[in-house]
Coordinates of C-alpha atoms and ligand atoms in Angstrom, one line a residue:
V1263 CA 86.6 108.2 85.2
L1264 CA 86.0 107.6 89.2
H1265 CA 85.3 103.5 90.0
V1266 CA 83.4 102.8 92.9
D1267 CA 84.6 99.7 93.9
H1268 CA 83.1 99.2 97.4
V1269 CA 80.4 101.0 99.7
Q1270 CA 80.2 100.3 103.1
G1271 CA 77.5 99.3 104.8
D1272 CA 77.5 101.8 108.0
P1273 CA 80.0 105.1 108.8
F1274 CA 81.8 102.6 111.4
A1275 CA 82.3 99.6 108.8
A1276 CA 85.4 99.8 106.6
P1277 CA 85.5 103.2 104.1
S1278 CA 84.6 102.9 100.7
R1279 CA 86.9 101.8 98.2
L1280 CA 87.3 104.3 95.1
C1281 CA 89.5 104.6 92.2
V1282 CA 90.6 107.3 90.0
E1283 CA 91.7 106.4 86.3
V1284 CA 93.5 109.4 84.6
D1285 CA 94.5 109.0 81.0
R1286 CA 98.4 109.6 80.5
R1287 CA 97.7 112.5 78.5
H1288 CA 96.1 113.9 81.0
A1289 CA 98.3 113.3 83.6
G1290 CA 101.4 115.4 84.5
L1291 CA 104.0 112.4 83.2
S1292 CA 106.2 113.9 80.8
A1293 CA 109.7 112.8 80.2
A1294 CA 110.1 110.7 83.7
V1295 CA 108.0 108.1 82.2
D1296 CA 109.6 104.8 80.6
P1297 CA 109.0 101.2 80.7
D1298 CA 112.2 100.5 83.0
D1299 CA 110.7 99.0 86.2
S1300 CA 112.7 101.5 89.0
A1301 CA 111.6 104.5 87.0
R1302 CA 107.9 103.3 87.2
L1303 CA 108.1 102.5 90.6
G1304 CA 109.6 106.1 91.6
L1305 CA 106.7 107.6 89.8
E1306 CA 103.9 105.5 91.2
D1307 CA 105.4 106.2 94.5
F1308 CA 105.5 109.9 93.5
L1309 CA 102.1 110.1 92.5
G1310 CA 101.0 108.5 95.8
R1311 CA 102.3 110.7 97.9
S1312 CA 101.4 113.9 96.0
F1313 CA 97.4 112.5 96.1
A1314 CA 98.6 112.1 100.3
R1315 CA 99.6 115.9 100.1
A1316 CA 96.3 116.9 98.2
I1317 CA 94.2 115.2 100.5
R1318 CA 95.9 117.1 103.5
R1319 CA 95.3 120.3 101.8
V1320 CA 91.4 119.5 100.1
V1321 CA 90.2 117.8 103.2
A1322 CA 91.6 119.9 106.0
P1323 CA 89.8 119.0 109.3
R1324 CA 87.7 121.9 109.6
R1325 CA 86.3 121.2 105.9
R1326 CA 85.7 117.5 107.0
S1327 CA 82.5 116.0 107.3
R1328 CA 80.7 115.6 110.3
G1329 CA 79.3 112.8 110.7
M1330 CA 79.7 109.3 112.7
G1331 CA 82.7 106.8 112.6
N1332 CA 84.9 107.6 109.3
S1333 CA 82.6 110.0 107.8
G1334 CA 84.5 112.3 106.0
L1335 CA 87.7 110.7 105.8
V1336 CA 89.9 110.2 102.6
E1337 CA 92.5 108.5 102.9
I1338 CA 95.6 106.5 100.4
D1339 CA 98.2 104.2 101.1
A1340 CA 101.2 106.3 100.5
G1341 CA 103.9 104.9 102.5
G1342 CA 106.7 106.2 105.1
Q1343 CA 110.3 106.1 104.2
E1344 CA 110.8 103.4 102.1
V1345 CA 109.5 103.4 98.8
L1346 CA 107.6 100.3 98.0
E1347 CA 105.7 98.6 94.8
R1348 CA 102.2 99.6 96.3
T1349 CA 98.5 99.1 94.7
A1350 CA 97.5 102.1 95.8
V1351 CA 98.9 103.6 92.5
V1352 CA 99.4 101.5 88.9
V1353 CA 100.9 103.2 86.2
F1354 CA 99.8 101.7 82.7
D1355 CA 100.6 102.1 79.5
E1356 CA 97.7 104.1 78.7
A1357 CA 96.2 105.3 82.2
V1358 CA 97.3 106.0 85.7
E1359 CA 95.0 104.4 88.5
I1360 CA 95.0 105.4 92.1
R1361 CA 93.2 103.4 94.8
F1362 CA 92.0 105.2 98.1
V1363 CA 89.3 105.0 100.6
V1364 CA 86.6 107.5 101.8
G1365 CA 84.6 107.4 104.4
L1366 CA 81.0 108.0 103.6
P1367 CA 79.5 110.7 105.9
A1368 CA 76.6 109.3 107.7
R1369 CA 74.8 109.8 111.2
G1370 CA 73.5 106.4 112.6
R1371 CA 71.7 104.8 109.6
T1372 CA 70.9 108.5 108.1
V1373 CA 72.9 109.5 105.0
L1374 CA 74.4 112.9 104.9
G1375 CA 73.7 113.3 101.1
H1376 CA 75.0 117.3 101.0
Q1377 CA 78.3 116.2 102.4
A1378 CA 79.0 112.9 100.4
A1379 CA 77.8 115.0 97.2
R1380 CA 80.6 117.4 98.1
M1381 CA 83.1 115.1 98.9
L1382 CA 82.5 112.9 95.7
L1383 CA 82.1 116.5 93.6
E1384 CA 84.2 118.7 94.9
Q1385 CA 86.8 117.3 96.8
V1386 CA 87.7 114.3 95.2
P1387 CA 87.9 116.5 91.7
Q1388 CA 90.0 118.8 93.6
I1389 CA 92.2 116.3 94.9
V1390 CA 92.9 114.9 91.6
Q1391 CA 93.4 118.5 89.7
Q1392 CA 96.4 119.2 92.6
S1393 CA 98.1 116.3 92.3
L1394 CA 97.7 114.3 88.9
L1395 CA 97.0 116.5 86.3
A1396 CA 99.7 118.4 84.1
R1397 CA 100.2 121.5 85.5
A1398 CA 100.1 120.9 89.2
V1399 CA 102.9 118.2 89.3
D1400 CA 106.1 119.4 90.4
Q1401 CA 108.3 118.3 87.7
Q1402 CA 111.1 119.0 89.5
A1403 CA 110.4 116.8 92.6
L1404 CA 108.9 114.4 90.5
A1405 CA 112.3 114.3 88.4
L1406 CA 114.3 114.0 91.9
H1407 CA 111.9 111.1 93.3
V1408 CA 112.4 108.9 90.2
R1409 CA 116.0 109.4 89.5
T1410 CA 116.5 108.8 93.5
V1411 CA 115.0 105.1 92.9
V1412 CA 116.9 104.4 89.5
D1413 CA 120.0 105.5 91.3
W1414 CA 119.3 103.1 94.1
T1415 CA 119.0 100.4 91.5
A1416 CA 122.1 101.2 89.3
L1417 CA 124.4 101.0 93.0
R1418 CA 122.4 97.5 94.1
G1419 CA 123.2 96.1 90.5
Q1420 CA 127.0 97.0 91.4
L1421 CA 127.1 95.1 94.6
R1422 CA 127.5 91.5 93.3
P1423 CA 129.9 92.0 90.7
H1424 CA 132.2 94.0 93.4
G1425 CA 131.7 91.4 95.9
L1426 CA 129.7 93.2 98.3
V1427 CA 126.9 92.6 100.9
A1428 CA 126.1 96.3 101.0
F1429 CA 126.9 99.9 100.3
V1430 CA 126.7 103.1 102.2
A1431 CA 127.7 106.2 100.5
D1432 CA 129.7 109.0 102.1
G1433 CA 127.4 111.6 103.0
A1434 CA 124.7 109.2 104.2
V1435 CA 122.5 109.6 107.4
L1436 CA 121.9 106.9 109.4
P1437 CA 120.5 107.4 112.9
R1438 CA 116.8 108.2 112.9
R1439 CA 114.8 110.7 114.9
S1440 CA 113.7 108.1 117.4
G1441 CA 112.6 104.4 117.9
V1442 CA 109.2 105.0 116.9
D1443 CA 109.9 108.0 114.7
P1444 CA 111.4 107.0 111.4
Q1445 CA 112.3 110.0 109.9
P1446 CA 116.1 111.2 109.8
L1447 CA 117.9 112.9 112.8
T1448 CA 118.5 116.2 112.4
G1449 CA 121.0 118.9 114.3
E1450 CA 124.6 119.1 115.2
S1451 CA 125.1 115.9 116.8
V1452 CA 124.3 113.9 113.6
V1453 CA 127.6 112.6 111.9
P1454 CA 127.1 111.8 108.6
C1455 CA 128.9 108.4 107.1
C1456 CA 132.3 108.7 105.6
S1457 CA 134.1 105.7 104.6
P1458 CA 137.5 104.7 106.0
P1459 CA 139.7 104.4 103.3
E1460 CA 140.3 100.8 103.7
L1461 CA 136.8 99.9 102.6
A1462 CA 136.4 103.0 100.2
V1463 CA 134.9 102.1 97.1
E1464 CA 133.4 103.9 94.2
L1465 CA 129.9 102.9 92.4
E1466 CA 128.1 104.6 89.3
L1467 CA 125.3 106.2 89.4
A1468 CA 122.6 105.7 86.5
N1469 CA 123.9 109.0 84.4
G1470 CA 127.6 107.5 84.9
H1471 CA 128.9 110.0 87.7
S1472 CA 130.5 107.8 90.4
V1473 CA 129.9 108.2 94.1
R1474 CA 132.3 107.1 96.9
G1475 CA 131.4 105.1 100.3
M1476 CA 131.7 102.0 102.3
G1477 CA 132.0 98.6 100.9
I1478 CA 130.9 96.0 103.1
P1479 CA 132.6 93.1 101.8
D1480 CA 131.5 89.1 101.3
G1481 CA 133.0 87.1 103.8
V1482 CA 132.8 87.8 107.4
S1483 CA 132.4 91.4 108.8
L1484 CA 132.3 92.4 112.6
I1485 CA 130.6 95.7 113.6
V1486 CA 132.8 96.7 117.0
G1487 CA 132.9 99.7 119.3
G1488 CA 131.6 100.7 122.2
G1489 CA 128.2 100.9 123.5
F1490 CA 126.1 103.8 121.8
H1491 CA 128.8 104.6 119.3
G1492 CA 126.1 103.8 116.5
K1493 CA 126.9 99.5 115.9
S1494 CA 123.3 98.8 116.1
T1495 CA 122.0 102.2 113.8
L1496 CA 124.7 101.2 111.0
L1497 CA 123.4 97.8 111.1
D1498 CA 119.7 98.6 111.4
A1499 CA 120.4 100.9 107.7
L1500 CA 122.0 97.8 106.0
A1501 CA 118.7 95.9 106.8
L1502 CA 116.6 98.3 105.1
G1503 CA 119.5 98.8 102.6
I1504 CA 116.9 96.3 100.8
Y1505 CA 114.6 99.5 99.9
P1506 CA 114.9 102.8 98.0
H1507 CA 114.4 105.7 100.5
I1508 CA 112.7 109.0 99.7
P1509 CA 114.6 111.8 98.8
G1510 CA 115.5 113.4 102.1
D1511 CA 115.7 110.2 104.0
G1512 CA 119.2 110.3 104.3
R1513 CA 119.3 106.4 103.5
E1514 CA 119.0 107.3 99.8
R1515 CA 122.4 105.4 99.2
V1516 CA 122.4 103.0 101.2
V1517 CA 121.8 99.7 99.6
A1518 CA 122.0 95.9 100.2
R1519 CA 121.9 92.9 98.2
D1520 CA 118.1 91.7 97.7
G1521 CA 119.6 88.2 99.7
V1522 CA 120.1 89.8 103.0
V1523 CA 118.4 88.7 105.9
K1524 CA 118.5 89.8 109.5
V1525 CA 118.2 87.3 112.2
R1526 CA 117.9 87.5 115.8
A1527 CA 116.8 85.6 118.6
E1528 CA 112.9 84.8 119.1
D1529 CA 112.3 82.4 121.9
G1530 CA 108.3 81.5 121.9
R1531 CA 108.2 81.0 118.2
R1532 CA 107.1 78.0 116.9
V1533 CA 109.2 75.8 114.4
A1534 CA 108.3 73.1 112.2
A1535 CA 110.6 70.5 111.1
V1536 CA 113.4 72.7 111.0
D1537 CA 117.1 70.8 110.3
I1538 CA 118.7 73.0 113.0
S1539 CA 121.6 70.0 113.5
P1540 CA 124.0 72.4 111.9
F1541 CA 123.9 74.3 115.0
I1542 CA 122.4 72.3 118.0
T1543 CA 123.2 68.5 118.2
D1544 CA 121.5 66.3 120.4
L1545 CA 118.6 67.8 122.9
P1546 CA 117.4 66.5 126.0
H1547 CA 114.8 63.4 125.6
S1548 CA 116.7 62.9 122.5
R1549 CA 114.1 65.3 120.6
D1550 CA 115.2 64.9 116.7
V1551 CA 116.8 68.2 115.4
R1552 CA 116.6 67.4 112.0
R1553 CA 112.9 67.9 112.0
F1554 CA 112.9 69.8 115.1
H1555 CA 109.7 70.9 116.2
S1556 CA 108.8 72.8 118.7
D1557 CA 105.6 75.5 119.7
D1558 CA 108.1 77.2 122.3
A1559 CA 111.3 77.6 120.8
S1560 CA 114.2 78.8 123.1
G1561 CA 116.5 82.0 122.3
S1562 CA 119.3 79.2 120.9
T1563 CA 116.9 77.0 119.0
S1564 CA 114.9 80.0 117.8
Q1565 CA 118.3 81.9 116.4
A1566 CA 119.3 78.5 114.8
A1567 CA 115.9 77.9 113.3
N1568 CA 115.6 81.8 111.7
I1569 CA 119.1 81.0 110.3
V1570 CA 118.2 77.7 108.8
E1571 CA 115.1 79.2 107.4
A1572 CA 116.6 81.7 105.8
L1573 CA 119.5 79.9 103.8
E1574 CA 116.8 77.6 103.2
M1575 CA 115.3 80.4 101.2
G1576 CA 118.4 81.4 99.6
A1577 CA 120.1 84.1 102.2
D1578 CA 123.1 85.5 100.6
A1579 CA 124.2 87.5 103.8
L1580 CA 122.8 87.2 107.5
L1581 CA 122.9 90.1 109.7
I1582 CA 123.0 89.7 113.4
D1583 CA 123.3 92.0 116.2
E1584 CA 124.2 91.1 119.5
D1585 CA 121.9 92.9 120.9
T1586 CA 119.3 90.5 120.0
S1587 CA 121.1 87.3 120.1
A1588 CA 121.4 84.6 122.8
T1589 CA 124.3 84.7 124.3
N1590 CA 125.2 81.0 124.5
F1591 CA 124.1 80.8 120.5
M1592 CA 127.3 83.2 119.5
V1593 CA 129.9 81.8 121.2
R1594 CA 131.0 79.5 124.3
D1595 CA 134.4 80.8 125.9
R1596 CA 137.1 78.7 127.2
R1597 CA 136.2 78.5 130.8
M1598 CA 132.8 77.5 129.9
Q1599 CA 133.9 74.6 127.7
Q1600 CA 136.0 73.4 130.7
L1601 CA 133.1 73.6 133.0
V1602 CA 130.3 72.5 131.1
T1603 CA 131.9 70.1 128.7
K1604 CA 130.8 69.3 125.0
D1605 CA 128.9 66.0 126.0
Q1606 CA 126.4 68.3 128.3
E1607 CA 126.1 71.4 125.5
P1608 CA 124.0 70.7 122.4
I1609 CA 125.0 73.9 121.1
V1610 CA 127.3 74.6 118.1
P1611 CA 128.0 77.9 119.0
F1612 CA 127.9 80.5 115.9
I1613 CA 131.5 81.4 116.0
D1614 CA 132.4 77.8 114.9
R1615 CA 129.8 78.2 112.0
V1616 CA 130.3 81.3 110.6
R1617 CA 133.2 80.4 108.5
G1618 CA 131.3 77.2 107.0
L1619 CA 128.3 79.2 106.0
H1620 CA 130.8 81.4 103.8
A1621 CA 132.3 78.2 102.6
V1622 CA 129.6 75.8 102.0
H1623 CA 126.8 77.8 101.4
R1624 CA 127.9 81.3 99.9
C1625 CA 126.5 83.3 103.1
S1626 CA 128.4 85.9 104.1
T1627 CA 128.0 87.2 107.3
V1628 CA 128.0 90.8 108.9
M1629 CA 127.8 91.2 113.0
V1630 CA 127.5 93.5 115.9
V1631 CA 129.8 92.4 118.8
G1632 CA 131.0 94.6 121.3
G1633 CA 131.5 92.1 123.9
C1634 CA 133.2 89.2 122.5
G1635 CA 136.7 89.2 120.9
D1636 CA 137.1 85.5 120.3
Y1637 CA 135.1 86.4 117.2
F1638 CA 138.3 88.4 115.7
D1639 CA 139.9 84.9 115.1
V1640 CA 137.0 84.1 112.4
A1641 CA 136.5 87.7 110.8
D1642 CA 137.6 88.8 107.7
R1643 CA 137.1 92.8 108.4
V1644 CA 136.6 94.3 111.8
I1645 CA 135.0 97.7 111.5
Q1646 CA 134.9 99.8 114.4
M1647 CA 132.4 102.6 115.2
D1648 CA 134.0 105.1 117.3
Q1649 CA 131.7 108.4 117.9
Y1650 CA 129.2 107.3 115.0
Q1651 CA 132.7 107.4 112.4
A1652 CA 133.8 104.0 111.2
T1653 CA 137.2 102.9 111.3
D1654 CA 139.0 99.7 109.9
V1655 CA 140.6 97.9 112.5
T1656 CA 141.0 94.8 110.9
I1657 CA 144.9 94.5 110.8
R1658 CA 144.9 95.5 114.8
A1659 CA 142.1 92.9 116.0
A1660 CA 144.5 90.0 114.1
Q1661 CA 147.5 90.8 116.0
I1662 CA 145.8 91.0 119.4
A1663 CA 144.3 87.7 118.0
R1664 CA 147.4 86.3 117.9
Q1665 CA 148.9 88.0 120.9
H1666 CA 145.9 86.5 123.1
P1667 CA 144.8 83.2 121.9
S1668 CA 140.9 82.6 123.0
G1669 CA 142.3 79.2 123.6
R1670 CA 138.8 77.8 122.8
A1671 CA 138.5 74.5 120.9
D1672 CA 136.4 74.5 117.9
E1673 CA 132.9 72.6 118.5
T1674 CA 132.2 71.4 115.3
R1675 CA 131.9 67.6 114.7
L1676 CA 130.1 67.6 111.6
P1677 CA 130.7 69.5 108.7
L1678 CA 128.1 71.8 107.1
A1679 CA 125.2 69.5 105.1
S1680 CA 123.3 71.3 102.3
I1681 CA 119.9 73.2 103.2
V1682 CA 116.9 70.5 102.7
S1683 CA 113.9 72.0 101.4
R1684 CA 110.7 71.6 103.2
V1685 CA 107.3 70.9 101.7
P1686 CA 104.4 72.0 103.6
D1687 CA 101.4 70.3 104.1
P1688 CA 98.5 72.0 102.2
R1689 CA 96.0 71.5 105.4
S1690 CA 98.4 74.0 107.0
F1691 CA 96.8 77.0 105.4
D1692 CA 93.0 76.9 106.3
P1693 CA 91.7 80.5 105.8
S1694 CA 88.3 80.1 107.0
K1695 CA 86.8 81.2 110.1
G1696 CA 83.0 81.1 111.7
R1697 CA 80.9 81.2 108.8
R1698 CA 83.2 82.9 106.7
D1699 CA 85.5 80.7 104.3
V1700 CA 88.3 83.2 103.6
K1701 CA 89.2 85.8 106.7
I1702 CA 92.3 87.0 106.5
G1703 CA 93.6 90.6 107.9
A1704 CA 96.0 92.2 109.3
R1705 CA 96.7 94.0 112.8
G1706 CA 99.7 97.2 112.5
L1707 CA 102.6 96.1 111.4
R1708 CA 103.0 92.7 113.5
E1709 CA 100.0 90.6 113.5
I1710 CA 98.3 88.7 110.5
L1711 CA 95.0 87.0 111.2
F1712 CA 95.0 84.2 108.9
G1713 CA 91.7 82.1 109.5
E1714 CA 91.4 81.2 113.2
T1715 CA 95.3 81.7 113.7
V1716 CA 96.8 84.8 114.7
L1717 CA 100.5 85.0 112.9
E1718 CA 103.3 87.1 115.8
L1719 CA 105.8 88.6 113.1
G1720 CA 107.5 90.8 115.8
A1721 CA 111.0 89.2 114.9
L1722 CA 110.7 90.6 111.3
E1723 CA 113.0 93.4 111.4
Q1724 CA 112.8 93.8 107.5
M1725 CA 109.4 94.3 107.1
V1726 CA 108.2 98.3 107.4
D1727 CA 104.6 99.0 106.6
P1728 CA 101.4 97.6 107.7
S1729 CA 100.9 97.4 103.7
Q1730 CA 103.1 94.5 103.5
T1731 CA 101.6 92.7 106.5
R1732 CA 98.0 92.8 104.7
A1733 CA 100.0 91.8 101.5
I1734 CA 101.7 88.8 102.8
G1735 CA 98.6 87.6 104.5
E1736 CA 97.3 87.5 101.0
L1737 CA 100.2 86.2 99.8
I1738 CA 99.9 83.0 101.8
H1739 CA 96.6 82.5 100.6
L1740 CA 97.4 82.7 97.2
Y1741 CA 100.2 80.6 97.4
A1742 CA 98.0 77.4 99.3
T1743 CA 95.8 77.8 97.0
E1744 CA 97.8 78.2 93.6
Y1745 CA 101.1 77.7 93.8
L1746 CA 101.5 74.6 96.4
N1747 CA 102.4 71.6 94.6
R1748 CA 102.6 68.4 96.0
G1749 CA 106.3 67.3 96.5
E1750 CA 107.4 70.7 95.7
G1751 CA 109.7 72.4 98.1
L1752 CA 108.5 76.0 99.8
R1753 CA 111.4 77.9 98.6
S1754 CA 110.9 77.0 94.4
S1755 CA 106.8 77.3 94.7
L1756 CA 107.4 80.7 96.7
E1757 CA 109.9 81.8 94.0
R1758 CA 107.6 81.2 91.5
M1759 CA 104.6 83.1 93.0
M1760 CA 107.0 85.6 93.3
S1761 CA 108.1 86.1 89.8
D1762 CA 104.6 86.2 88.8
L1763 CA 104.4 88.8 91.3
Q1764 CA 106.7 90.5 89.6
S1765 CA 105.6 90.4 86.4
E1766 CA 102.1 90.6 86.5
G1767 CA 101.9 93.2 89.3
L1768 CA 100.7 92.8 93.0
D1769 CA 97.4 93.1 92.1
V1770 CA 97.0 89.3 91.4
A1771 CA 97.5 88.9 95.3
T1772 CA 93.3 89.7 95.8
S1773 CA 90.7 89.0 93.5
H1774 CA 88.9 92.3 93.7
R1775 CA 91.4 95.8 93.3
V1776 CA 92.4 97.3 96.4
G1777 CA 94.9 100.0 97.2
N1778 CA 96.4 99.0 100.1
L1779 CA 98.9 96.0 99.8
A1780 CA 102.6 96.6 99.1
L1781 CA 105.2 94.4 98.2
V1782 CA 107.7 92.1 99.9
R1783 CA 110.2 89.6 99.9
S1784 CA 109.8 85.6 99.5
F1785 CA 111.9 85.7 102.6
E1786 CA 109.2 87.4 104.5
V1787 CA 106.4 85.1 103.2
A1788 CA 108.3 82.5 103.9
A1789 CA 109.2 83.6 107.5
A1790 CA 105.5 84.2 107.8
I1791 CA 104.6 80.9 106.8
N1792 CA 106.8 79.4 109.2
R1793 CA 105.9 80.7 112.0
M1794 CA 102.1 79.9 111.4
R1795 CA 101.3 77.5 114.3
T1796 CA 99.1 75.4 112.1
L1797 CA 102.1 74.8 109.8
S1798 CA 103.1 70.9 109.3
I1799 CA 105.6 70.0 107.0
E1800 CA 105.0 67.0 104.6
G1801 CA 108.1 66.0 103.7
Q1802 CA 111.5 67.1 102.0
S1803 CA 112.2 67.8 98.2
Ligands
ADP366 P1 125.5 100.7 119.7 O1 124.6 99.7 119.2 O2 127.0 101.1 119.3 O3 124.9 100.9 121.2 P2 123.2 102.5 118.8 O4 123.5 102.4 116.9 O5 122.0 102.1 119.4 O6 124.6 102.5 119.6 O7 123.4 104.0 119.0 C1 122.9 104.9 120.3 C2 122.4 106.2 119.5 O8 123.3 107.1 118.8 C3 121.0 106.1 119.2 O9 120.5 107.2 119.8 C4 121.3 106.9 117.8 O10 120.4 107.3 117.1 C5 122.7 107.3 118.1 N1 123.4 107.8 116.4 C6 123.8 106.5 115.9 N2 124.6 107.1 114.9 C7 124.7 108.1 115.0 C8 125.4 109.5 114.2 N3 126.2 109.0 112.8 N4 125.3 110.6 114.2 C9 124.4 110.9 115.6 N5 123.8 110.2 116.2 C10 123.9 108.8 115.7
MG367 MG1 123.2 98.3 119.8

């Protein structure tokens, strides 16, 4: 059954939205299907990618309609290296729905009817036949795809019982082809992961087979090593370990707990009533650090706010890279402590808080430090990356710390207090623009247009797909209209929404059926809200 959900006004407008519904009995889904969530996720993802491949075959450039604008386009939101829950493919009990877009062909105001007929009556049916019907589906590839996601899920379930923040299986390939190409690096120079014996653990795949790899334990772990030896590559792989990856990616068996949040400095960001007092005490002009506001935060205050906001949402591990941190936020050494005395420096550096974060807030830290050995004093584990190989240098680092005391004085004055939950003011979320009551959109991966405001998400390194960006825009609106209650904190109200999404599916994010949204965590939704320049905070709960 072909549903036509929306027809575009002209060839330059957003393309028309279609949906194909295939009865489960006709679709090529045999043994791989069961109600288990991760298997369904793998299946949906596989079907979307098969559909995309069929589009490329059937609508090859020379066969594409020659109208203006988007004429002749057929497109599905199939995704990149990560496997995300998407609205593009939904497997229901009875049927499979595939949502995609077509650019109906036209030249100016003239409809190209014959070409439209060919698209809708020949190309679309061929695409469906080649990707969804039983005889076309590559059952072996489907089984591998589903197994990859199911195994990833099984591994992730074992992290917490084993006291692990993350796990990197032996043989995993972490480096990417380039800074703009997320496909795996190939060639002889690639060094696959191999756990040092001290950190090696065995976890079980879904079928009971065990897999060896490096376990990053709870507590404070440092990743040290020379420049260009693979430190950031490892940390970035851990950051994206919150998502399953497609077969062949190299990171199929890299898993991180769902509460892992990568934080960084982000000067210029907006901050609304965040209690940054764990890291920043008195500021010039006695600005309130318990309800810190800024339209233009500094490197250190932005990094402090990013950490406190992550804790507010329940982060249980932070990932921090020196490459993207404010140096003065990370550490003040002995000499600087003597020159600029404590009463002249409002920052309590992270090095003096990292242990407390674990002891008080049960939040672990994994950080890349190539430049500052003072951190040896506060580390449980020190992993050295040497020529892309991990080694455990914990004992040696502890010896060095004893031989060469840093001479630093601890700068904390007060112990860590509990993190408060802020209550947003509902008037912060006005989606209207001009004559339209609701105008929400996304520009690429990094920007959301919400009413009159532009939201910058460039610092959210765990977002991987523009469909997630679009979803956040919709979810902020859903949150403001359905979930934001007077007096309820950001975390509890957002978590109610996310748990409804889990059970009812991402379709509830929009009033009409769309195929271009992908799931995000509550951390990313909160992070987007926190960056709204219109956000005001009513109080605390
Ligand atoms: P660091 O943070 O230690 O300075 P990076 O993680 O940025 O180093 O890595 C430096 C370069 O090495 C990058 O171009 C990256 O793609 C490459 N690289 C990282 N890990 C590996 C590996 N295991 N095998 C081959 N190349 C790698
Ligand atoms: Mg680096």
